[in-house]
Coordinates of C-alpha atoms (C1' of nucleotides) in Angstrom, one line a residue:
Chain A
X239 CA 138.9 10.0 -59.9
X240 CA 141.1 8.0 -57.5
X241 CA 140.8 9.0 -53.8
X242 CA 139.9 12.6 -54.0
X243 CA 141.5 15.3 -51.9
X244 CA 139.4 16.6 -49.1
X245 CA 141.3 19.9 -48.9
X246 CA 141.1 23.1 -50.8
X247 CA 143.9 23.8 -53.2
X248 CA 143.6 27.6 -53.2
X249 CA 143.8 27.7 -49.5
X250 CA 146.8 25.4 -49.3
X251 CA 148.6 27.6 -51.8
X252 CA 147.8 30.7 -49.7
X253 CA 149.2 29.0 -46.6
X254 CA 152.3 28.0 -48.5
X255 CA 152.8 31.6 -49.3
X256 CA 152.5 32.5 -45.6
X257 CA 154.9 29.7 -44.7
X258 CA 157.6 31.1 -46.9
X259 CA 157.8 33.8 -44.3
X260 CA 159.1 31.5 -41.6
X261 CA 162.5 32.0 -43.2
X262 CA 162.1 35.3 -45.0
X263 CA 161.0 38.7 -43.7
X264 CA 160.3 40.6 -46.9
X265 CA 159.8 39.3 -50.4
X266 CA 158.5 40.7 -53.7
X267 CA 155.6 39.1 -55.6
X268 CA 157.9 37.5 -58.1
X269 CA 160.2 36.2 -55.4
X270 CA 157.2 34.5 -53.8
X271 CA 156.1 33.1 -57.1
X272 CA 159.5 31.6 -57.6
X273 CA 159.7 30.1 -54.1
X274 CA 156.2 28.6 -54.3
X275 CA 156.4 27.6 -58.0
X276 CA 153.1 29.3 -58.6
X277 CA 152.1 31.7 -61.4
X278 CA 152.6 35.4 -60.9
X279 CA 148.9 35.9 -61.6
X280 CA 147.9 33.3 -59.0
X281 CA 150.2 34.7 -56.4
X282 CA 148.9 38.1 -57.0
X283 CA 145.4 37.1 -56.3
X284 CA 146.3 35.1 -53.2
X285 CA 148.4 38.0 -51.9
X286 CA 145.5 40.4 -52.5
X287 CA 143.3 38.1 -50.4
X288 CA 145.9 37.7 -47.6
X289 CA 146.5 41.5 -47.6
X290 CA 142.8 42.2 -47.5
X291 CA 142.4 40.2 -44.4
X292 CA 145.5 41.7 -42.7
X293 CA 147.7 38.6 -42.9
X294 CA 150.2 40.4 -45.1
X295 CA 151.2 44.0 -45.6
X296 CA 153.3 45.7 -48.1
X297 CA 156.2 47.7 -47.0
X298 CA 155.3 51.2 -48.3
X299 CA 158.9 51.9 -49.3
X300 CA 160.2 48.7 -50.8
X301 CA 156.7 47.6 -52.2
X302 CA 157.6 44.2 -50.9
X303 CA 155.3 41.9 -48.9
X304 CA 155.8 41.0 -45.2
X305 CA 153.6 39.4 -42.6
X306 CA 150.7 41.5 -41.4
X307 CA 149.2 42.5 -38.1
X308 CA 146.7 39.7 -37.9
X309 CA 149.6 37.3 -37.2
X310 CA 150.4 39.4 -34.2
X311 CA 146.9 39.2 -33.0
X312 CA 146.8 35.5 -33.4
X313 CA 150.1 35.0 -31.7
X314 CA 149.1 37.3 -28.9
X315 CA 145.9 35.3 -28.4
X316 CA 147.9 32.1 -28.3
X317 CA 150.0 33.8 -25.6
X318 CA 147.0 34.7 -23.5
X319 CA 145.7 31.2 -23.7
X320 CA 146.8 28.4 -21.6
X321 CA 149.5 27.6 -24.0
X322 CA 152.6 26.0 -22.4
X323 CA 155.0 28.3 -24.2
X324 CA 153.7 31.3 -22.3
X325 CA 152.5 29.6 -19.2
X326 CA 155.9 28.1 -18.5
X327 CA 158.0 31.0 -19.4
X328 CA 158.4 32.3 -15.9
X329 CA 159.4 28.9 -14.6
X330 CA 161.9 28.7 -17.5
X331 CA 163.4 32.0 -16.5
X332 CA 163.8 30.8 -13.0
X333 CA 165.7 27.8 -14.2
X334 CA 167.8 29.9 -16.4
X335 CA 168.8 32.2 -13.5
X336 CA 169.6 29.1 -11.4
X337 CA 171.7 27.3 -14.0
X338 CA 172.9 30.2 -16.1
X339 CA 172.3 28.3 -19.3
X340 CA 169.8 28.7 -22.2
X341 CA 166.5 26.9 -21.6
X342 CA 164.3 25.7 -24.4
X343 CA 160.9 24.0 -24.7
X344 CA 160.2 21.6 -27.5
X345 CA 157.1 19.8 -28.8
X346 CA 156.8 17.1 -31.3
X347 CA 155.2 17.8 -34.6
X348 CA 155.1 14.7 -36.8
X349 CA 158.6 13.6 -37.4
X350 CA 160.1 16.9 -36.2
X351 CA 160.3 18.9 -33.1
X352 CA 159.7 22.6 -32.7
X353 CA 161.2 25.0 -30.3
X354 CA 158.1 26.7 -29.0
X355 CA 159.8 28.8 -26.2
X356 CA 163.3 29.7 -25.2
X357 CA 164.9 31.9 -22.6
X358 CA 168.5 32.8 -23.3
X359 CA 171.5 32.5 -21.0
X360 CA 173.0 35.8 -20.2
X361 CA 176.5 34.5 -20.1
X362 CA 178.9 35.8 -22.8
X363 CA 179.3 32.4 -24.4
X364 CA 175.9 30.9 -24.8
X365 CA 173.7 28.9 -27.0
X366 CA 171.3 31.1 -29.0
X367 CA 168.0 29.4 -29.6
X368 CA 165.5 30.9 -32.0
X369 CA 161.9 30.3 -31.2
X370 CA 160.0 28.5 -33.9
X371 CA 162.9 26.5 -35.2
X372 CA 162.1 23.0 -36.6
X373 CA 164.6 20.3 -35.9
X374 CA 164.9 16.7 -36.8
X375 CA 163.6 14.1 -34.2
X376 CA 166.6 11.9 -34.8
X377 CA 169.2 13.7 -32.8
X378 CA 169.5 15.8 -29.7
X379 CA 168.6 15.3 -26.1
X380 CA 165.0 16.6 -26.5
X381 CA 164.4 14.4 -29.5
X382 CA 165.2 11.4 -27.5
X383 CA 163.0 12.6 -24.6
X384 CA 160.1 13.3 -27.0
X385 CA 160.4 9.7 -28.4
X386 CA 161.3 7.9 -25.2
X387 CA 158.3 9.1 -23.2
X388 CA 155.7 9.2 -26.0
X389 CA 152.8 6.9 -26.1
X390 CA 153.7 3.4 -27.5
X391 CA 151.9 3.9 -30.8
X392 CA 153.4 7.3 -31.4
X393 CA 156.8 5.9 -30.5
X394 CA 156.4 3.0 -32.9
X395 CA 155.3 5.3 -35.7
X396 CA 158.2 7.7 -35.2
X397 CA 160.8 5.0 -35.0
X398 CA 159.4 3.6 -38.2
X399 CA 159.4 6.9 -40.0
X400 CA 163.0 7.9 -39.1
X401 CA 165.9 7.0 -41.3
X402 CA 168.5 4.6 -40.0
X403 CA 172.0 3.8 -41.0
X404 CA 171.3 0.2 -40.4
X405 CA 169.4 -2.1 -38.0
X406 CA 172.3 -1.9 -35.5
X407 CA 171.9 1.8 -35.5
X408 CA 168.3 1.6 -34.7
X409 CA 168.8 -1.0 -32.1
X410 CA 171.4 1.1 -30.3
X411 CA 169.0 4.0 -30.4
X412 CA 166.2 1.9 -28.9
X413 CA 168.5 0.7 -26.1
X414 CA 169.3 4.4 -25.4
X415 CA 165.6 5.1 -25.2
X416 CA 165.2 2.4 -22.6
X417 CA 167.9 3.9 -20.4
X418 CA 166.5 7.4 -20.8
X419 CA 163.1 6.0 -19.7
X420 CA 164.7 4.6 -16.6
X421 CA 166.8 7.7 -15.8
X422 CA 164.0 10.2 -16.5
X423 CA 166.2 12.4 -18.6
X424 CA 168.4 12.5 -21.7
X425 CA 171.7 14.1 -22.6
X426 CA 173.5 14.9 -25.9
X427 CA 177.0 16.1 -26.6
X428 CA 177.8 17.5 -30.0
X429 CA 175.1 15.4 -31.4
X430 CA 173.3 18.0 -33.6
X431 CA 175.7 20.9 -33.4
X432 CA 179.4 20.8 -32.8
X433 CA 180.4 22.5 -29.6
X434 CA 176.9 22.3 -28.1
X435 CA 175.6 20.0 -25.4
X436 CA 172.1 19.6 -23.9
X437 CA 170.2 17.8 -21.2
X438 CA 166.5 17.3 -21.4
X439 CA 163.6 16.1 -19.3
X440 CA 159.9 15.3 -20.2
X441 CA 157.0 17.5 -19.2
X442 CA 153.7 15.5 -18.6
X443 CA 150.3 17.1 -18.2
X444 CA 147.9 16.2 -15.4
X445 CA 146.8 13.1 -17.4
X446 CA 150.5 12.1 -17.5
X447 CA 150.6 12.6 -21.3
X448 CA 153.9 13.8 -22.7
X449 CA 153.4 17.4 -23.9
X450 CA 156.9 18.9 -24.2
X451 CA 160.6 18.5 -23.5
X452 CA 162.4 20.9 -21.4
X453 CA 166.0 21.4 -22.4
X454 CA 169.1 23.1 -20.9
X455 CA 171.8 23.7 -23.5
X456 CA 175.2 25.3 -23.7
X457 CA 178.7 25.0 -24.9
X458 CA 180.0 21.5 -24.4
X459 CA 183.1 22.5 -22.6
X460 CA 181.1 24.2 -20.0
X461 CA 178.1 21.9 -20.0
X462 CA 180.1 18.7 -19.5
X463 CA 178.5 15.3 -19.0
X464 CA 179.3 15.5 -15.2
X465 CA 177.7 18.9 -15.0
X466 CA 174.6 17.7 -16.8
X467 CA 174.3 14.7 -14.5
X468 CA 174.6 17.0 -11.6
X469 CA 171.9 19.3 -12.9
X470 CA 169.6 16.5 -13.9
X471 CA 167.6 16.3 -10.6
X472 CA 166.9 20.0 -10.6
X473 CA 165.8 19.9 -14.3
X474 CA 163.5 17.0 -13.7
X475 CA 162.0 18.7 -10.7
X476 CA 161.4 21.9 -12.7
X477 CA 159.8 19.8 -15.5
X478 CA 157.6 18.1 -13.0
X479 CA 156.5 21.4 -11.5
X480 CA 155.8 22.7 -15.0
X481 CA 153.6 19.8 -15.8
X482 CA 151.4 20.5 -12.8
X483 CA 150.7 24.0 -14.3
X484 CA 149.1 22.4 -17.4
X485 CA 145.6 21.1 -17.4
Chain B
X185 CA 129.6 41.1 -64.0
X186 CA 130.3 44.5 -62.4
X187 CA 133.8 45.1 -61.2
X188 CA 135.0 41.6 -60.5
X189 CA 136.8 40.8 -57.3
X190 CA 140.5 40.1 -57.6
X191 CA 140.7 38.0 -54.5
X192 CA 140.1 34.3 -53.9
X193 CA 137.0 33.5 -52.0
X194 CA 138.1 30.2 -50.6
X195 CA 141.2 31.8 -49.2
X196 CA 139.3 34.6 -47.6
X197 CA 137.0 32.1 -45.9
X198 CA 139.9 30.2 -44.6
X199 CA 141.5 33.4 -43.2
X200 CA 138.1 34.3 -41.7
X201 CA 138.3 31.0 -39.8
X202 CA 141.7 31.8 -38.5
X203 CA 140.7 35.3 -37.5
X204 CA 138.0 33.9 -35.3
X205 CA 140.8 32.7 -33.1
X206 CA 141.8 36.3 -32.2
X207 CA 139.0 36.0 -29.6
X208 CA 138.6 32.3 -29.0
X209 CA 141.2 29.7 -28.1
X210 CA 139.3 26.5 -28.8
X211 CA 136.3 25.8 -31.0
X212 CA 134.5 22.9 -32.5
X213 CA 133.8 22.6 -36.2
X214 CA 130.1 23.5 -35.8
X215 CA 131.0 26.5 -33.6
X216 CA 133.3 27.7 -36.2
X217 CA 130.6 27.2 -38.9
X218 CA 128.2 29.2 -36.8
X219 CA 130.6 32.0 -36.3
X220 CA 131.6 32.3 -39.9
X221 CA 128.2 31.5 -41.3
X222 CA 129.6 28.9 -43.5
X223 CA 128.4 25.3 -44.2
X224 CA 129.7 22.6 -42.0
X225 CA 130.9 20.8 -45.1
X226 CA 132.9 23.9 -46.3
X227 CA 134.4 24.5 -42.9
X228 CA 135.4 20.9 -42.7
X229 CA 137.4 21.1 -45.9
X230 CA 139.0 24.4 -45.0
X231 CA 139.9 23.2 -41.6
X232 CA 141.5 20.1 -43.1
X233 CA 143.6 22.4 -45.3
X234 CA 144.6 24.6 -42.4
X235 CA 145.4 21.6 -40.3
X236 CA 147.4 19.9 -43.0
X237 CA 149.6 23.0 -43.2
X238 CA 150.1 23.3 -39.5
X239 CA 148.0 26.4 -39.0
X240 CA 145.5 24.6 -36.8
X241 CA 145.7 21.6 -34.6
X242 CA 143.0 19.6 -32.8
X243 CA 143.1 19.2 -29.2
X244 CA 143.4 15.5 -28.8
X245 CA 141.2 15.4 -25.8
X246 CA 138.4 17.8 -26.6
X247 CA 138.5 17.2 -30.4
X248 CA 138.2 20.9 -30.8
X249 CA 140.4 23.1 -33.1
X250 CA 142.9 25.6 -32.0
X251 CA 145.7 27.6 -33.6
X252 CA 148.7 25.5 -34.7
X253 CA 152.4 25.7 -34.5
X254 CA 152.9 27.5 -37.7
X255 CA 151.5 30.6 -36.1
X256 CA 154.3 30.4 -33.6
X257 CA 156.8 30.1 -36.3
X258 CA 155.5 33.0 -38.2
X259 CA 155.3 35.2 -35.1
X260 CA 158.7 34.1 -34.0
X261 CA 160.1 35.2 -37.4
X262 CA 158.3 38.5 -37.0
X263 CA 160.1 38.9 -33.8
X264 CA 163.5 38.3 -35.2
X265 CA 162.8 40.7 -38.0
X266 CA 163.3 44.5 -37.7
X267 CA 159.8 44.9 -36.6
X268 CA 159.2 47.8 -34.3
X269 CA 157.4 45.7 -31.7
X270 CA 160.5 43.8 -31.0
X271 CA 163.1 46.3 -31.8
X272 CA 161.7 48.8 -29.4
X273 CA 160.9 46.5 -26.6
X274 CA 164.1 47.1 -24.6
X275 CA 163.6 50.8 -24.9
X276 CA 160.1 50.4 -23.7
X277 CA 161.2 48.5 -20.7
X278 CA 163.7 51.2 -19.8
X279 CA 160.9 53.8 -19.9
X280 CA 158.6 51.5 -17.8
X281 CA 161.4 51.2 -15.2
X282 CA 161.8 54.9 -15.2
X283 CA 158.1 55.8 -14.9
X284 CA 156.7 52.8 -13.3
X285 CA 153.7 52.7 -15.6
X286 CA 152.6 50.4 -18.4
X287 CA 154.0 51.3 -21.8
X288 CA 152.2 50.4 -25.0
X289 CA 153.0 50.7 -28.7
X290 CA 150.2 51.4 -31.2
X291 CA 150.0 51.4 -35.0
X292 CA 147.1 52.5 -37.1
X293 CA 145.3 49.9 -39.2
X294 CA 142.6 51.5 -41.3
X295 CA 140.1 53.1 -38.9
X296 CA 141.4 51.3 -35.9
X297 CA 144.6 51.1 -33.9
X298 CA 146.3 48.0 -32.8
X299 CA 148.5 47.5 -29.7
X300 CA 151.5 45.7 -31.2
X301 CA 153.6 45.7 -28.1
X302 CA 153.3 46.4 -24.4
X303 CA 155.4 46.1 -21.2
X304 CA 153.5 46.0 -18.0
X305 CA 154.0 48.2 -15.0
X306 CA 155.0 46.2 -12.0
X307 CA 153.1 48.3 -9.5
X308 CA 150.2 46.6 -7.7
X309 CA 147.6 48.9 -9.3
X310 CA 148.4 48.9 -13.0
X311 CA 146.9 49.1 -16.4
X312 CA 147.0 45.7 -18.0
X313 CA 147.4 46.0 -21.8
X314 CA 147.0 42.8 -23.9
X315 CA 149.0 42.8 -27.1
X316 CA 147.1 42.5 -30.3
X317 CA 144.0 44.4 -29.0
X318 CA 142.2 46.5 -31.6
X319 CA 140.8 49.7 -30.4
X320 CA 138.8 52.5 -32.1
X321 CA 140.7 55.5 -33.5
X322 CA 138.2 57.9 -32.1
X323 CA 139.2 58.0 -28.5
X324 CA 142.4 57.7 -26.4
X325 CA 145.7 59.6 -26.4
X326 CA 147.3 57.3 -28.9
X327 CA 144.4 57.6 -31.3
X328 CA 144.8 61.3 -31.4
X329 CA 148.5 61.0 -31.9
X330 CA 148.0 58.6 -34.8
X331 CA 145.7 61.0 -36.5
X332 CA 147.4 64.3 -35.6
X333 CA 150.8 63.3 -37.0
X334 CA 149.6 61.3 -39.9
X335 CA 150.1 62.4 -43.5
X336 CA 147.5 64.9 -44.6
X337 CA 145.7 62.6 -46.9
X338 CA 145.5 59.8 -44.3
X339 CA 144.3 62.3 -41.8
X340 CA 141.5 63.6 -44.1
X341 CA 140.5 60.0 -44.9
X342 CA 140.3 59.0 -41.2
X343 CA 138.4 62.1 -40.1
X344 CA 135.9 61.4 -42.9
X345 CA 135.5 57.8 -41.9
X346 CA 134.9 58.3 -38.2
X347 CA 131.5 58.9 -36.8
X348 CA 130.7 62.2 -35.2
X349 CA 128.0 63.4 -32.8
X350 CA 127.8 66.6 -34.9
X351 CA 129.9 69.1 -36.7
X352 CA 130.7 70.8 -33.5
X353 CA 132.0 67.5 -32.2
X354 CA 134.3 67.1 -35.2
X355 CA 135.5 70.7 -35.1
X356 CA 136.4 70.4 -31.4
X357 CA 138.3 67.3 -32.2
X358 CA 140.2 69.0 -35.0
X359 CA 141.1 71.9 -32.8
X360 CA 142.5 69.4 -30.3
X361 CA 144.6 67.8 -33.0
X362 CA 146.0 71.2 -33.8
X363 CA 147.1 71.6 -30.2
X364 CA 148.6 68.1 -30.1
X365 CA 150.6 68.9 -33.2
X366 CA 152.0 72.0 -31.5
X367 CA 152.7 70.3 -28.2
X368 CA 154.1 67.1 -29.7
X369 CA 152.1 64.8 -27.4
X370 CA 148.5 63.9 -26.4
X371 CA 146.8 63.0 -23.2
X372 CA 143.5 61.4 -22.3
X373 CA 141.7 61.0 -19.0
X374 CA 139.0 58.4 -18.7
X375 CA 138.3 58.8 -22.4
X376 CA 138.1 55.2 -23.4
X377 CA 138.1 53.5 -20.1
X378 CA 136.9 54.8 -16.7
X379 CA 139.7 55.1 -14.2
X380 CA 142.4 55.1 -16.8
X381 CA 144.6 57.9 -18.2
X382 CA 147.3 57.9 -20.8
X383 CA 149.8 60.2 -22.4
X384 CA 151.2 59.4 -25.9
X385 CA 153.9 60.7 -28.3
X386 CA 154.5 59.9 -32.0
X387 CA 157.3 57.8 -33.3
X388 CA 158.6 58.8 -36.7
X389 CA 161.0 56.8 -38.8
X390 CA 164.1 58.2 -40.4
X391 CA 162.1 59.5 -43.3
X392 CA 159.9 61.3 -40.7
X393 CA 156.9 59.2 -41.5
X394 CA 154.7 58.4 -38.5
X395 CA 155.0 54.7 -37.8
X396 CA 153.6 54.3 -34.2
X397 CA 152.4 55.9 -31.1
X398 CA 154.1 55.3 -27.8
X399 CA 151.8 55.5 -24.8
X400 CA 152.2 55.5 -21.0
X401 CA 149.0 54.6 -19.3
X402 CA 147.9 54.0 -15.7
X403 CA 145.1 54.7 -13.2
X404 CA 143.9 58.2 -13.5
X405 CA 144.3 59.0 -9.8
X406 CA 148.0 58.2 -10.0
X407 CA 148.6 59.4 -13.5
X408 CA 147.1 62.9 -13.2
X409 CA 147.2 65.6 -15.8
X410 CA 150.0 67.3 -13.9
X411 CA 152.0 64.1 -13.8
X412 CA 151.5 63.5 -17.4
X413 CA 152.6 67.0 -18.4
X414 CA 155.6 66.4 -16.2
X415 CA 156.5 63.1 -17.9
X416 CA 155.8 64.4 -21.4
X417 CA 159.4 65.6 -22.2
X418 CA 160.8 62.3 -21.2
X419 CA 158.3 60.3 -23.3
X420 CA 158.9 62.5 -26.3
X421 CA 162.6 62.0 -26.0
X422 CA 162.2 58.2 -25.7
X423 CA 159.9 58.2 -28.8
X424 CA 162.4 60.2 -30.7
X425 CA 165.2 57.9 -29.7
X426 CA 163.1 54.9 -30.8
X427 CA 162.4 56.5 -34.1
X428 CA 166.1 56.6 -34.8
X429 CA 166.2 52.8 -34.3
X430 CA 163.9 52.3 -37.3
X431 CA 165.1 52.4 -40.8
Chain C
dT295 C1' 164.8 58.8 -77.8
dC296 C1' 163.7 54.3 -78.2
dC297 C1' 164.0 49.6 -77.1
dA298 C1' 164.7 46.0 -73.8
dT299 C1' 163.8 44.2 -69.4
dG300 C1' 161.7 43.4 -65.2
dT301 C1' 158.4 44.7 -62.1
dG302 C1' 153.2 44.2 -60.8
dT303 C1' 148.4 44.3 -62.5
dT304 C1' 144.2 43.0 -65.2
dT305 C1' 141.5 40.6 -68.6
dC306 C1' 139.4 36.5 -70.3
dA307 C1' 138.1 31.9 -72.0
dT308 C1' 138.3 27.4 -70.3
dT309 C1' 137.9 23.9 -67.1
dA310 C1' 139.0 22.3 -63.1
dT311 C1' 137.5 22.9 -58.7
dA312 C1' 135.1 24.5 -54.7
dT313 C1' 130.5 24.3 -53.2
dG314 C1' 126.2 22.9 -50.4
dA315 C1' 122.6 19.5 -50.1
dA316 C1' 122.1 15.3 -48.6
dA317 C1' 123.5 11.0 -47.0
dC318 C1' 126.2 8.7 -43.8
dC319 C1' 128.8 7.3 -39.4
dC320 C1' 129.2 6.8 -34.8
dG321 C1' 128.8 7.7 -29.7
dG322 C1' 126.0 9.1 -26.5
dT323 C1' 120.9 9.9 -24.7
dT324 C1' 116.3 9.3 -24.1
Chain D
dA222 C1' 115.7 0.8 -30.4
dA223 C1' 115.2 5.1 -32.0
dC224 C1' 117.0 9.4 -31.9
dC225 C1' 119.8 12.9 -31.6
dG226 C1' 124.1 16.1 -32.6
dG227 C1' 128.4 16.1 -33.6
dG228 C1' 131.8 15.1 -37.6
dT229 C1' 132.7 13.1 -42.3
dT230 C1' 132.1 11.8 -47.1
dT231 C1' 129.7 11.6 -51.5
dC232 C1' 128.2 13.8 -55.6
dA233 C1' 126.1 16.7 -59.3
dT234 C1' 126.4 21.3 -60.5
dA235 C1' 127.8 25.7 -61.8
dT236 C1' 130.7 28.7 -59.8
dA237 C1' 134.9 30.4 -59.2
dA238 C1' 139.9 29.7 -59.5
dT239 C1' 143.2 29.3 -63.0
dG240 C1' 147.2 30.5 -66.3
dA241 C1' 148.2 32.5 -70.7
dA242 C1' 148.5 36.6 -72.5
dA243 C1' 148.2 41.4 -72.8
dC244 C1' 148.9 45.6 -70.4
dA245 C1' 151.0 49.4 -67.6
dC246 C1' 154.9 51.3 -65.9
dA247 C1' 158.9 52.0 -64.3
dT248 C1' 164.3 51.7 -65.0
dG249 C1' 168.3 51.6 -67.6
dG250 C1' 171.0 50.9 -71.5
dA251 C1' 172.2 51.7 -76.2

DNA sequence: TCCATGTGTTTCATTATATGAAACCCGGTT
DNA sequence: AACCGGGTTTCATATAATGAAACACATGGA
């Protein structure tokens, strides 16, 4: 008996199938079965259900499965809601035009962060930032912002969950967080990706709860520490203005 | 016994719950239960599953449920794929800049059409076109395009499924389809919405299969029949060029 | 031509598993 | 205090999801 699950297995499996398509665009039934480690038969039934409800469609030519229109509908509705990713896009574009670098918006999800919105720099050499990407919370300017300005209990939880090279490692990180809290922004140089640098500031809603991190990122030879320090006030100001747009 | 369903009920129910959020942005458990006509208990378990997989999240303040991040991820992946809605967006923007009116992209889904992409006119008086909207296939320029250029069996099926005021009604419609086929485009004036007019042309893929309808729409006093006739060649040309972008 | 192989689909017995009624919390009202 | 109305959990029951196996149907060797 143990502690029984309060979820529905069949549903979780169906959602696992959908989730496969965060990486892939088109897969056959057997490919899906392999990826999810489910029986062909089971996958077939789940796909039939998903297809029936418009969450998946089959490419008429290849016979393979891909995401369906209902996903568009849902995403479109998200857009029309008061979701930050859409609400803040115009403001992000303004910042992009002013700084000439790629602007991203991150939220925390458990022990990860997700890029929920991005507007690309239009310079030749630029940081390309796919929306929807999941990144670790351990490195990067926005990660540090999402931890440094989180509520104490969240911060404690996350710090406990992350992996550390040693206690010194963790202590150094916590010292860094303290400084970030004082400065109001964070930077990172080649921390997560070689050749890339970023500077990030927190976005708080009206209730002064952290909702997202706004990041400016670019090649580290162009976006030097000096440049980032120089840009910081403008980024913080933009982030503050954005926060006022949220309820 | 009858002919047994080859779908999974629990999954269908979960997807129904998700689908509720094409209209709503935030709902409580009981509201969802009411809308889906499912038991509180069942909804609770399904929601737990959806939430666990990131398809729903609860607003920390209101305690209500809304769509989760995974939807973003999926939609973002759709965007990065070779999906017409994304692939054709730049071309649509070009057309919008040239004509100054709102441009939409429709696909057929059963006996409906769905607006999978739209770029807005930037004129003061303009047609606002939400992405993801489902519209009837019986009226509107794009509906007629989606039927007139469909494969014969699809056309027969759709004409059979739609409701008619009488046989004369249907015959008139079929005559119209014939003319649209000859002209290569369709128009509508105040057909679906008072004060709005539209002109639409088919987009065929490389295999000359109809994949979408490209529509230009605006206020009927600005977008007169004469104007639409005048614009038609340009729209058809744009639609043709778009078709070449699809595999 | 026939067999092998790899798709996707359906059937079917078996049992796990999803279900809904009811009970239970827990804040907020009356 | 008693009473709601939301959400959550328990529990017995039979329904409904499951996976093995068989089937259909291509494609491509041999």
